[in-house]
Coordinates of N, CA and C in Angstrom, one line a residue:
M18 N -0.4 6.0 19.7 CA 0.7 5.9 18.8 C 0.4 6.4 17.5
A19 N 1.4 6.9 16.8 CA 1.2 7.4 15.5 C 1.4 6.4 14.4
V20 N 0.9 6.5 13.3 CA 1.1 5.6 12.2 C 2.5 5.8 11.7
K21 N 3.2 4.7 11.5 CA 4.6 4.8 11.1 C 4.7 3.9 9.8
L22 N 5.8 4.1 9.1 CA 6.2 3.4 7.9 C 6.3 1.9 8.3
N23 N 5.7 1.0 7.5 CA 5.9 -0.4 7.6 C 7.0 -0.8 6.7
P24 N 8.2 -1.1 7.2 CA 9.4 -1.4 6.4 C 9.2 -2.7 5.6
K25 N 8.5 -3.7 6.1 CA 8.3 -4.9 5.4 C 7.4 -4.7 4.2
A26 N 6.4 -3.9 4.3 CA 5.6 -3.5 3.2 C 6.3 -2.7 2.1
L27 N 7.2 -1.8 2.6 CA 8.0 -1.1 1.6 C 8.9 -2.0 0.8
T28 N 9.5 -3.0 1.4 CA 10.3 -4.0 0.7 C 9.4 -4.8 -0.3
N29 N 8.2 -5.2 0.2 CA 7.3 -5.9 -0.7 C 7.0 -5.0 -1.9
A30 N 6.7 -3.8 -1.7 CA 6.3 -2.9 -2.8 C 7.5 -2.7 -3.8
R31 N 8.7 -2.6 -3.3 CA 9.9 -2.5 -4.2 C 10.1 -3.7 -5.0
N32 N 9.9 -4.9 -4.3 CA 10.1 -6.2 -5.0 C 9.0 -6.4 -6.1
L33 N 7.8 -5.9 -5.8 CA 6.7 -6.0 -6.8 C 7.1 -5.2 -8.1
I34 N 7.6 -4.0 -7.8 CA 8.0 -3.1 -8.9 C 9.2 -3.7 -9.7
K35 N 10.2 -4.2 -9.0 CA 11.3 -4.8 -9.7 C 10.9 -6.0 -10.4
G36 N 9.9 -6.8 -10.0 CA 9.4 -7.9 -10.7 C 8.4 -7.6 -11.8
G37 N 8.1 -6.4 -12.0 CA 7.2 -6.0 -13.1 C 5.7 -6.1 -12.7
K38 N 5.4 -6.3 -11.5 CA 4.0 -6.5 -11.1 C 3.5 -5.1 -10.7
V39 N 3.2 -4.3 -11.7 CA 2.8 -2.9 -11.6 C 1.6 -2.7 -12.5
E40 N 0.6 -2.1 -12.0 CA -0.5 -1.6 -12.8 C -0.3 -0.1 -12.9
R41 N 0.0 0.3 -14.1 CA 0.3 1.8 -14.4 C -1.0 2.5 -14.7
D42 N -1.8 2.6 -13.7 CA -3.1 3.3 -13.9 C -3.0 4.8 -13.5
V43 N -4.1 5.5 -13.7 CA -4.0 7.0 -13.4 C -4.6 7.3 -12.1
R44 N -4.3 8.5 -11.7 CA -4.6 9.0 -10.3 C -5.9 8.6 -9.7
D45 N -7.0 8.8 -10.4 CA -8.3 8.6 -9.8 C -8.8 7.2 -9.9
D46 N -8.1 6.2 -10.4 CA -8.5 4.9 -10.6 C -8.6 4.1 -9.3
W47 N -8.0 4.5 -8.2 CA -7.9 3.6 -7.0 C -9.2 3.3 -6.4
S48 N -10.1 4.3 -6.5 CA -11.5 4.0 -5.9 C -12.2 2.8 -6.6
E49 N -11.9 2.6 -7.8 CA -12.4 1.5 -8.6 C -11.6 0.2 -8.5
H50 N -10.2 0.4 -8.3 CA -9.3 -0.7 -8.3 C -9.0 -1.3 -6.9
A51 N -9.3 -0.6 -5.9 CA -9.1 -1.0 -4.5 C -9.9 -2.3 -4.2
P52 N -9.3 -3.2 -3.5 CA -10.0 -4.5 -3.1 C -11.2 -4.1 -2.2
S53 N -12.3 -4.9 -2.4 CA -13.4 -4.7 -1.6 C -13.2 -5.3 -0.2
T54 N -14.1 -5.1 0.7 CA -14.0 -5.7 2.0 C -14.0 -7.2 1.9
D55 N -14.8 -7.7 1.1 CA -14.9 -9.2 0.9 C -13.6 -9.7 0.3
E56 N -13.0 -9.0 -0.6 CA -11.7 -9.5 -1.2 C -10.6 -9.4 -0.1
E57 N -10.6 -8.4 0.7 CA -9.7 -8.3 1.8 C -9.8 -9.4 2.7
N58 N -11.0 -9.7 3.1 CA -11.3 -10.8 4.1 C -10.9 -12.2 3.5
A59 N -11.2 -12.4 2.2 CA -10.8 -13.6 1.6 C -9.3 -13.8 1.5
F60 N -8.6 -12.7 1.3 CA -7.1 -12.7 1.2 C -6.6 -13.1 2.6
I61 N -7.1 -12.4 3.6 CA -6.7 -12.7 5.0 C -7.0 -14.2 5.4
D62 N -8.1 -14.7 5.0 CA -8.5 -16.1 5.3 C -7.5 -17.0 4.6
K63 N -7.1 -16.7 3.4 CA -6.3 -17.6 2.6 C -4.8 -17.5 3.0
H64 N -4.3 -16.2 3.2 CA -2.9 -16.0 3.3 C -2.5 -15.5 4.7
G65 N -3.4 -15.1 5.6 CA -3.1 -14.7 6.9 C -2.9 -13.2 7.0
F66 N -3.0 -12.6 8.2 CA -2.9 -11.2 8.4 C -1.5 -10.6 8.1
A67 N -0.5 -11.4 8.4 CA 0.9 -10.9 8.1 C 1.1 -10.6 6.7
D68 N 0.6 -11.4 5.8 CA 0.7 -11.2 4.3 C -0.2 -10.0 3.9
Y69 N -1.4 -9.8 4.6 CA -2.2 -8.7 4.3 C -1.5 -7.4 4.7
A70 N -0.8 -7.4 5.8 CA -0.1 -6.2 6.2 C 1.0 -5.8 5.3
L71 N 1.5 -6.7 4.5 CA 2.6 -6.4 3.5 C 2.1 -5.6 2.4
W72 N 0.8 -5.4 2.3 CA 0.2 -4.5 1.2 C -0.2 -3.2 1.7
H73 N 0.3 -2.8 2.9 CA 0.0 -1.5 3.5 C 1.3 -0.8 4.0
L74 N 1.5 0.4 3.6 CA 2.7 1.2 3.9 C 2.7 1.7 5.4
G75 N 1.5 1.8 6.0 CA 1.4 2.3 7.3 C 1.1 1.2 8.3
R76 N 1.6 1.4 9.5 CA 1.3 0.5 10.6 C 1.1 1.3 11.9
D77 N 0.2 0.9 12.8 CA -0.1 1.6 14.0 C 0.1 0.6 15.2
D78 N 1.2 0.7 15.9 CA 1.5 -0.2 17.0 C 0.5 0.0 18.2
G79 N -0.2 1.1 18.1 CA -1.2 1.4 19.2 C -2.5 0.6 19.0
Q80 N -2.7 0.0 17.8 CA -3.9 -0.8 17.6 C -3.5 -2.3 17.8
S81 N -4.5 -3.0 18.0 CA -4.4 -4.5 18.3 C -3.8 -5.1 17.0
D82 N -2.7 -6.0 17.3 CA -2.1 -6.7 16.2 C -3.2 -7.6 15.5
G83 N -3.0 -7.8 14.2 CA -3.9 -8.6 13.5 C -5.3 -8.0 13.2
T84 N -5.4 -6.7 13.3 CA -6.7 -6.1 13.0 C -6.5 -5.1 11.8
K85 N -7.5 -4.9 11.1 CA -7.4 -4.0 9.9 C -7.0 -2.6 10.4
G86 N -7.4 -2.2 11.6 CA -7.0 -0.9 12.1 C -5.6 -0.7 12.4
S87 N -4.8 -1.8 12.4 CA -3.4 -1.7 12.7 C -2.6 -1.4 11.5
V88 N -3.2 -1.4 10.3 CA -2.5 -1.1 9.0 C -3.3 -0.1 8.3
S89 N -2.5 0.7 7.4 CA -3.2 1.7 6.6 C -2.3 2.0 5.4
F90 N -2.8 2.8 4.5 CA -2.1 3.2 3.3 C -1.8 2.0 2.4
P91 N -2.9 1.3 1.9 CA -2.8 0.2 0.9 C -2.2 0.7 -0.4
F92 N -1.5 -0.2 -1.1 CA -0.9 0.2 -2.3 C -1.1 -0.8 -3.5
G93 N -2.0 -1.8 -3.2 CA -2.2 -2.8 -4.3 C -3.4 -3.6 -4.1
D94 N -3.6 -4.6 -5.1 CA -4.8 -5.4 -5.1 C -4.5 -6.9 -4.7
F95 N -3.3 -7.1 -4.1 CA -2.8 -8.4 -3.6 C -2.2 -9.2 -4.8
R96 N -2.1 -8.6 -6.0 CA -1.5 -9.2 -7.1 C -0.4 -8.2 -7.7
K97 N -0.8 -7.0 -7.7 CA 0.1 -5.9 -8.3 C 0.1 -4.7 -7.4
I98 N 1.1 -3.9 -7.5 CA 1.1 -2.6 -6.9 C 0.4 -1.7 -8.0
H99 N -0.4 -0.8 -7.5 CA -1.1 0.1 -8.4 C -0.6 1.6 -8.2
R100 N -0.2 2.1 -9.4 CA 0.3 3.5 -9.4 C -0.7 4.4 -8.8
C101 N -1.9 4.3 -9.1 CA -3.0 5.2 -8.6 C -3.1 5.1 -7.0
A102 N -2.8 3.9 -6.5 CA -2.9 3.7 -5.0 C -1.7 4.5 -4.4
V103 N -0.6 4.4 -5.0 CA 0.6 5.0 -4.4 C 0.4 6.6 -4.5
I104 N -0.1 7.1 -5.6 CA -0.4 8.5 -5.7 C -1.4 8.9 -4.6
S105 N -2.4 8.1 -4.4 CA -3.4 8.4 -3.4 C -2.9 8.4 -2.0
L106 N -2.1 7.4 -1.7 CA -1.6 7.3 -0.3 C -0.5 8.4 -0.1
E107 N 0.2 8.8 -1.1 CA 1.2 9.8 -0.9 C 0.5 11.1 -0.5
G108 N -0.6 11.4 -1.2 CA -1.4 12.6 -0.8 C -2.0 12.6 0.6
R109 N -2.5 11.4 0.9 CA -3.1 11.3 2.3 C -2.1 11.3 3.4
A110 N -0.9 10.7 3.1 CA 0.2 10.7 4.1 C 0.7 12.2 4.3
A111 N 0.8 12.9 3.2 CA 1.2 14.3 3.4 C 0.2 15.1 4.1
Q112 N -1.1 14.9 3.8 CA -2.2 15.6 4.5 C -2.2 15.4 6.0
Y113 N -1.9 14.2 6.4 CA -1.9 13.9 7.8 C -0.6 13.9 8.5
G114 N 0.5 14.4 7.8 CA 1.8 14.6 8.5 C 2.6 13.4 8.7
H115 N 2.3 12.3 7.9 CA 3.1 11.1 7.9 C 4.2 11.2 6.9
D116 N 5.3 12.0 7.2 CA 6.3 12.3 6.3 C 7.1 11.1 5.8
D117 N 7.3 10.1 6.7 CA 8.1 9.0 6.3 C 7.3 8.1 5.2
I118 N 6.0 8.0 5.4 CA 5.2 7.3 4.4 C 5.1 8.1 3.1
R119 N 4.9 9.4 3.2 CA 4.9 10.3 2.1 C 6.1 10.1 1.2
D120 N 7.3 10.2 1.9 CA 8.6 10.1 1.2 C 8.8 8.7 0.6
A121 N 8.4 7.7 1.3 CA 8.5 6.3 0.7 C 7.6 6.2 -0.5
A122 N 6.4 6.7 -0.5 CA 5.5 6.7 -1.6 C 6.1 7.4 -2.8
R123 N 6.7 8.6 -2.5 CA 7.3 9.4 -3.6 C 8.4 8.6 -4.3
K124 N 9.2 7.9 -3.5 CA 10.3 7.1 -4.1 C 9.8 5.9 -4.8
L125 N 8.6 5.3 -4.4 CA 8.0 4.2 -5.1 C 7.5 4.7 -6.5
L126 N 6.9 5.9 -6.5 CA 6.4 6.4 -7.7 C 7.6 6.7 -8.7
E127 N 8.7 7.1 -8.2 CA 9.9 7.3 -9.0 C 10.3 6.0 -9.6
L128 N 10.3 4.9 -8.8 CA 10.7 3.6 -9.3 C 9.7 3.1 -10.4
I129 N 8.4 3.3 -10.1 CA 7.4 2.9 -11.1 C 7.6 3.7 -12.4
D130 N 7.8 5.0 -12.3 CA 7.9 5.8 -13.5 C 9.2 5.7 -14.2
S131 N 10.2 5.1 -13.6 CA 11.5 5.0 -14.3 C 11.6 3.8 -15.2
D132 N 10.6 2.9 -15.1 CA 10.6 1.7 -15.9 C 10.2 2.0 -17.4

């Protein structure tokens, strides 16, 4: 199965933006701002995998539910959406032909930048 847009995560991202929970960082900051594996695991332990999935615009129904391999294209640090993450995932989605994810990311960037 191909990676598809995760509509629940898109709703979460929009709500974060509307709520002002945005880190307006620059393009190359995501490598430093992305949660570490330990931070991801701690978040899953505390909040569950369903909440973890809400921070990823991509989902792959071909992967086992509840695994990190079933989600992709992260956009935040579990507190805020990061502009740099959205820029990064838009480019990766375009590179791999995930047009629905690319288009959603572009619209998120427009929302972020319109504030």
